[in-house]
PDB file of C-alpha atoms in Angstrom:
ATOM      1  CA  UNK A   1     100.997  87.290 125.634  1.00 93.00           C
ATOM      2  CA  UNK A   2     103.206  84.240 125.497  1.00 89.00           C
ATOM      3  CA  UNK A   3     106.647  83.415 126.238  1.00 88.00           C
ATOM      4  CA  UNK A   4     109.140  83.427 123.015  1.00 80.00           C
ATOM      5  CA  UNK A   5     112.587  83.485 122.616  1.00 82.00           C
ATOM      6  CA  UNK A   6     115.132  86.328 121.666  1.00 75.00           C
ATOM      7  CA  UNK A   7     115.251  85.033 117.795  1.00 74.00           C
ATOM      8  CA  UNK A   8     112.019  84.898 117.681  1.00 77.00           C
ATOM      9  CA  UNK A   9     111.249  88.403 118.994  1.00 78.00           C
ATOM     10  CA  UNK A  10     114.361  90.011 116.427  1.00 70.00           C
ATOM     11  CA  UNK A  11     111.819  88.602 113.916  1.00 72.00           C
ATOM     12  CA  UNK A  12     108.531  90.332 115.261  1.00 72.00           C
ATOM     13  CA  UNK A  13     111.067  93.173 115.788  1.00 72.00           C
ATOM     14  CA  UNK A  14     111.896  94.151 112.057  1.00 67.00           C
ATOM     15  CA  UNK A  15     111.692  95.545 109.856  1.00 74.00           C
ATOM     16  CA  UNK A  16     115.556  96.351 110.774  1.00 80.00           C
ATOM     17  CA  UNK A  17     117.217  99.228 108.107  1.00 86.00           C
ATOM     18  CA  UNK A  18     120.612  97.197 106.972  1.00 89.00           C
ATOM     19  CA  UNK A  19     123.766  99.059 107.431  1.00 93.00           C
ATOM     20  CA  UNK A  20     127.187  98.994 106.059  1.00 96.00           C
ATOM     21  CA  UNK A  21     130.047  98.983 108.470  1.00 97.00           C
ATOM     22  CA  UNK A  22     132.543 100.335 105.966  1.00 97.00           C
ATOM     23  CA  UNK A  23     136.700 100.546 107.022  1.00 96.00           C
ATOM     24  CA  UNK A  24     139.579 101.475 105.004  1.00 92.00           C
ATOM     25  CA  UNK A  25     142.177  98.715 105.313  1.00 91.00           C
ATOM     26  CA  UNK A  26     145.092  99.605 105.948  1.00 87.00           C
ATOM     27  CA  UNK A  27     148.402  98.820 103.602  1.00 81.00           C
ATOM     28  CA  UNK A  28     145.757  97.828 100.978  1.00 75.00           C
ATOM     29  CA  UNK A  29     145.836 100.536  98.426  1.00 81.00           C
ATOM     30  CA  UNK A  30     142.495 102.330  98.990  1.00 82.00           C
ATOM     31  CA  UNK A  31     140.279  99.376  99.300  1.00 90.00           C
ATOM     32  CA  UNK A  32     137.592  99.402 101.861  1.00 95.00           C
ATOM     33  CA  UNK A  33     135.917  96.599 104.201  1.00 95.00           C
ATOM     34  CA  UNK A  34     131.873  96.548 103.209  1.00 97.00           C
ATOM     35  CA  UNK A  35     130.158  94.517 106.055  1.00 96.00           C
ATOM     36  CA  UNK A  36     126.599  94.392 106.445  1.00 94.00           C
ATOM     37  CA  UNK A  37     125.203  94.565 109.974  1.00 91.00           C
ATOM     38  CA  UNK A  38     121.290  94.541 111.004  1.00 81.00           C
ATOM     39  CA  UNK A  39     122.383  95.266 115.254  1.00 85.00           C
ATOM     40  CA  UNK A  40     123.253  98.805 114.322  1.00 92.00           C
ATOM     41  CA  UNK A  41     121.109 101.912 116.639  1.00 92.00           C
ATOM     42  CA  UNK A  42     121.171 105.703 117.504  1.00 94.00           C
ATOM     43  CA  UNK A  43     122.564 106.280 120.971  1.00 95.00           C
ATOM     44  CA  UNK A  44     122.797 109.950 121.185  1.00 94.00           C
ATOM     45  CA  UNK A  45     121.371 113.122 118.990  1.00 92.00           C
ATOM     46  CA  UNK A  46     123.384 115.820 120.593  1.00 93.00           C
ATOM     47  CA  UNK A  47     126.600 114.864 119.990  1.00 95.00           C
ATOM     48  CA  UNK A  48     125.211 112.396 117.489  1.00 95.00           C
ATOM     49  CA  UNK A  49     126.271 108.966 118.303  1.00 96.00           C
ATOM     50  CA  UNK A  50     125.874 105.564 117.072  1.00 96.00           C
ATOM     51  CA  UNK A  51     126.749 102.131 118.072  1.00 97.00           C
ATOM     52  CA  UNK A  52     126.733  98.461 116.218  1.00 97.00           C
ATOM     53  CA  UNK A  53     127.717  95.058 117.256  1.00 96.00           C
ATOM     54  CA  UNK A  54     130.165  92.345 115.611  1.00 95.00           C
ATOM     55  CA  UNK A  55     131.061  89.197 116.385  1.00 95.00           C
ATOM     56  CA  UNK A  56     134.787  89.168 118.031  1.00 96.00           C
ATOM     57  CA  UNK A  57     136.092  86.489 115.390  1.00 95.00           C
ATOM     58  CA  UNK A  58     135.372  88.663 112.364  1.00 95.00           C
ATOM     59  CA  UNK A  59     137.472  90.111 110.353  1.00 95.00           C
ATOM     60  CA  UNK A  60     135.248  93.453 110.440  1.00 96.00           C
ATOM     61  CA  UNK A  61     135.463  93.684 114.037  1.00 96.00           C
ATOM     62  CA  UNK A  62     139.646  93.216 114.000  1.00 96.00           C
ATOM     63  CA  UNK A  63     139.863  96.402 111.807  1.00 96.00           C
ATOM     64  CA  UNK A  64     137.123  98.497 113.828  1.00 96.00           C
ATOM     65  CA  UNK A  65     139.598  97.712 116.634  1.00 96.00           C
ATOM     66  CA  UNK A  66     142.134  98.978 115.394  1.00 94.00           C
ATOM     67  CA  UNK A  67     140.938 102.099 113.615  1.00 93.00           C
ATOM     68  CA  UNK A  68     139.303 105.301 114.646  1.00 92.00           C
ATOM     69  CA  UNK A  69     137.597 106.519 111.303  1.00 95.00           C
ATOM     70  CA  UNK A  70     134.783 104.349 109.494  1.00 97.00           C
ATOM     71  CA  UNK A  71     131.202 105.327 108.082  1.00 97.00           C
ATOM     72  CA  UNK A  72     128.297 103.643 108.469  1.00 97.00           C
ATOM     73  CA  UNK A  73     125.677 103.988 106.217  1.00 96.00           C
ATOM     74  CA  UNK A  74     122.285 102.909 104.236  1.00 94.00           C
ATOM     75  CA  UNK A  75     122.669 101.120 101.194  1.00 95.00           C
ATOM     76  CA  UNK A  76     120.077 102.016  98.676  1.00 94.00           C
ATOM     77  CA  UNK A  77     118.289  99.494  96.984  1.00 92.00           C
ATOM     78  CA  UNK A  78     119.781  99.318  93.785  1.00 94.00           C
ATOM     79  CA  UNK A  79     122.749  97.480  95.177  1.00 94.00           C
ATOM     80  CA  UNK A  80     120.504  95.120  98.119  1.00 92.00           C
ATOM     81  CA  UNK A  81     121.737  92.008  96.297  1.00 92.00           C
ATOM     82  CA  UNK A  82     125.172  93.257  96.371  1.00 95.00           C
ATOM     83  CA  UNK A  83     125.231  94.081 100.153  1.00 93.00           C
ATOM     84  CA  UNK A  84     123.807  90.109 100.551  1.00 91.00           C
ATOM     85  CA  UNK A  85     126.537  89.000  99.074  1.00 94.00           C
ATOM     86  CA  UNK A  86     129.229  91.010 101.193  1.00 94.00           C
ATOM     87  CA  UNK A  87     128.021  89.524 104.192  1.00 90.00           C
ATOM     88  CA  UNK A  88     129.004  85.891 102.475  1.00 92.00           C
ATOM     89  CA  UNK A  89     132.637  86.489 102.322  1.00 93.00           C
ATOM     90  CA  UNK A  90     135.403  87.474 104.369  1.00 92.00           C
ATOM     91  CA  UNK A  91     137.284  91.182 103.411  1.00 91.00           C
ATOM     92  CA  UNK A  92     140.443  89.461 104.491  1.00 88.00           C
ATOM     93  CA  UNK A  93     140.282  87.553 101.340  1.00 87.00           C
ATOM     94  CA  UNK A  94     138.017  89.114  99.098  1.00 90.00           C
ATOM     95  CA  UNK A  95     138.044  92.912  98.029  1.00 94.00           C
ATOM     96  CA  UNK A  96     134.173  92.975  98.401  1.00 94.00           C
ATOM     97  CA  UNK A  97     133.648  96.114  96.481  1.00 95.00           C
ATOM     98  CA  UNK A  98     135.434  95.193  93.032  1.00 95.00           C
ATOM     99  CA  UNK A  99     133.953  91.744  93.593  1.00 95.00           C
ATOM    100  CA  UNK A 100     130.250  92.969  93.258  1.00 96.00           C
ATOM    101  CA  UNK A 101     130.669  96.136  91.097  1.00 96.00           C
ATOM    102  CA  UNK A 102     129.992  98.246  94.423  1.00 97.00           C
ATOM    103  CA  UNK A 103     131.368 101.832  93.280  1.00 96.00           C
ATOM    104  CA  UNK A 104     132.926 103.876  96.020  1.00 96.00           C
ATOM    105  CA  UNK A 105     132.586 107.220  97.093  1.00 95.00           C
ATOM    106  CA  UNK A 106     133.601 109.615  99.590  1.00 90.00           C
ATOM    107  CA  UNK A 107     137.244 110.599 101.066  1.00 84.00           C
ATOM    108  CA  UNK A 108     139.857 108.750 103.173  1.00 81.00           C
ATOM    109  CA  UNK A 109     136.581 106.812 104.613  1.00 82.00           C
ATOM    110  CA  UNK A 110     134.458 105.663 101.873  1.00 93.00           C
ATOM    111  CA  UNK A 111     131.034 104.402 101.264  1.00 96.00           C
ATOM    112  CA  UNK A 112     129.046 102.669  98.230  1.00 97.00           C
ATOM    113  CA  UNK A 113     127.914 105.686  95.911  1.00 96.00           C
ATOM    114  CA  UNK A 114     124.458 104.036  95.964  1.00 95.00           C
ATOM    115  CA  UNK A 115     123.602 104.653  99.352  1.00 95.00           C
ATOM    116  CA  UNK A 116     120.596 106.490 101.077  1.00 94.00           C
ATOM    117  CA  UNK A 117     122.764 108.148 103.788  1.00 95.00           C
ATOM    118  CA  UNK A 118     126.426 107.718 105.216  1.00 95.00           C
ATOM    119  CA  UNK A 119     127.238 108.538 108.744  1.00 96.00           C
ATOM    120  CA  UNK A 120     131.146 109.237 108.549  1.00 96.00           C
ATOM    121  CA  UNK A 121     132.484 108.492 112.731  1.00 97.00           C
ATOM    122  CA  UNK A 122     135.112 108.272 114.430  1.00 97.00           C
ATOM    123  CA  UNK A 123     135.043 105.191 117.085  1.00 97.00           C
ATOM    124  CA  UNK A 124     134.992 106.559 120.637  1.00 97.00           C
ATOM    125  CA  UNK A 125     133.928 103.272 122.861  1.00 97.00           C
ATOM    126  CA  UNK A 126     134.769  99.843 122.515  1.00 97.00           C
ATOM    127  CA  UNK A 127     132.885  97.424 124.927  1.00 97.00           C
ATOM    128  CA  UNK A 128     132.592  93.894 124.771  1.00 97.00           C
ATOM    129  CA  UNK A 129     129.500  92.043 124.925  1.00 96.00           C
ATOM    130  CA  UNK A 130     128.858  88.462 124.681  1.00 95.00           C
ATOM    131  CA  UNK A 131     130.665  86.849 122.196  1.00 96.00           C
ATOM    132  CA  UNK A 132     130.734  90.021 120.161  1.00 96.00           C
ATOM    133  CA  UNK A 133     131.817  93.929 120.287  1.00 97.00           C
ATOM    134  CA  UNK A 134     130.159  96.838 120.924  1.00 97.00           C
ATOM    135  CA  UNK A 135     130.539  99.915 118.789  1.00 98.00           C
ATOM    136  CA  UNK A 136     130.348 103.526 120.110  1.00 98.00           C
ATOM    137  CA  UNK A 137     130.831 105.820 117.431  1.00 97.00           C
ATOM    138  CA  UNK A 138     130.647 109.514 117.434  1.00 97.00           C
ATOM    139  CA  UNK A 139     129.467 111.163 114.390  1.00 96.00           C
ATOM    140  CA  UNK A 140     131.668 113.613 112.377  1.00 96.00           C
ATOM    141  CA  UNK A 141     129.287 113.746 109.316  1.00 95.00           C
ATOM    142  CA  UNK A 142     126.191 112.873 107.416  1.00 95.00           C
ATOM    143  CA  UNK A 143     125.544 112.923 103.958  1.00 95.00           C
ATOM    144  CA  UNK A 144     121.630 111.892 102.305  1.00 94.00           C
ATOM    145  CA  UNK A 145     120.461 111.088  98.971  1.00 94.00           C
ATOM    146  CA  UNK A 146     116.951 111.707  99.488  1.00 90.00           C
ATOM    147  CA  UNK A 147     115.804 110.163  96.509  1.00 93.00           C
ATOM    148  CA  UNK A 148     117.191 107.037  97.361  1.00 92.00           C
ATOM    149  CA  UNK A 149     115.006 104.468  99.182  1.00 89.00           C
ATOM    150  CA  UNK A 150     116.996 102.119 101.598  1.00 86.00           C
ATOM    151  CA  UNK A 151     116.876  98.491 102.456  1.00 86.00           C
ATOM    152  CA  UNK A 152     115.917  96.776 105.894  1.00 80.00           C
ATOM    153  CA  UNK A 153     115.758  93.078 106.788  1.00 77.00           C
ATOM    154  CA  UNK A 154     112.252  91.418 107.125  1.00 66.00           C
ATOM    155  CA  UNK A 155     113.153  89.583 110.015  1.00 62.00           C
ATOM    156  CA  UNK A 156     114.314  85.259 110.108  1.00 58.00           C
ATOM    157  CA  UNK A 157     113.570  85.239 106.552  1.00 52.00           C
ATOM    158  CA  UNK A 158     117.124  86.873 105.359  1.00 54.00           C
ATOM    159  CA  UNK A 159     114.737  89.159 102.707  1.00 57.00           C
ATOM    160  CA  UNK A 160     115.378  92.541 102.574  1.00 60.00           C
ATOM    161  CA  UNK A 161     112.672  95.287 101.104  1.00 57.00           C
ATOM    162  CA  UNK A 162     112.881  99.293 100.409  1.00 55.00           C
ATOM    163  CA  UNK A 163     111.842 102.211 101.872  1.00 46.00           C
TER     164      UNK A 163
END
């Protein structure tokens, strides 16, 4: 074995399933925050729990801050390009969903439609780390679409594939 660094090793490490941190916003008239995130992981199966990172300056992690409700889920791989593209732009400025013809689904906290599986939480930890945030989310609910396949990053190269 040789000595590599820690970007090279998230590359050996993938694939990675892509997630979608996904956060009402509030005074906004329904619309919802889509941000993909690749440092997403199961902490816990009994309670469920799940964590994710973002970086402290986003706009993503100011409304996980301040919220306790948001899903995280799966996206299938009909809308891969689409999720690409949400990570582009900021949901400060751009309402992500109606921008890339991502349809919505699900209650106060909703998801893309098109999505493999959606883990509606409620945020129980916040921890900083680094230069980003921490995530410790319990999980409320899960919904599937088993016939959906979802997409996972292959690594340095920014593609994505299905499964």
């Amino acid at each position: 074995m040789k000595k590599i660094t820690f970007m090279e090793a998230l590359g050996h490490a993938a694939p990675q399933p892509v997630a979608l941190i996904c956060i009402p916003i509030p005074d906004s008239y329904g619309r919802t925050n889509l941000a993909p995130v690749a440092w997403w992981t199961f902490l816990e199966s009994e309670p469920p729990m799940i964590g994710f990172s973002m970086a402290k300056q986003s706009y993503t992690c100011e409304l996980a801050s301040n919220t306790d409700k948001l899903v995280i889920c799966l996206p299938g791989e009909t809308i891969a390009d689409e999720v690409l593209k949400c990570g582009t732009v900021t949901g400060l400025d751009v309402d992500k969903a109606h921008k890339y013809g991502i349809e919505l689904a699900g209650g106060e906290a909703k998801y893309p439609a098109h999505s493999k599986i959606a883990f509606i939480c409620t945020v129980s930890q916040r921890v900083p780390v680094g230069d980003c945030v921490f995530f410790v989310c319990s999980v409320d609910d899960i919904l599937a679409d088993e016939a959906r396949r979802h997409i996972y990053t292959l690594g340095k190269s920014q593609k994505l594939g299905a499964l």
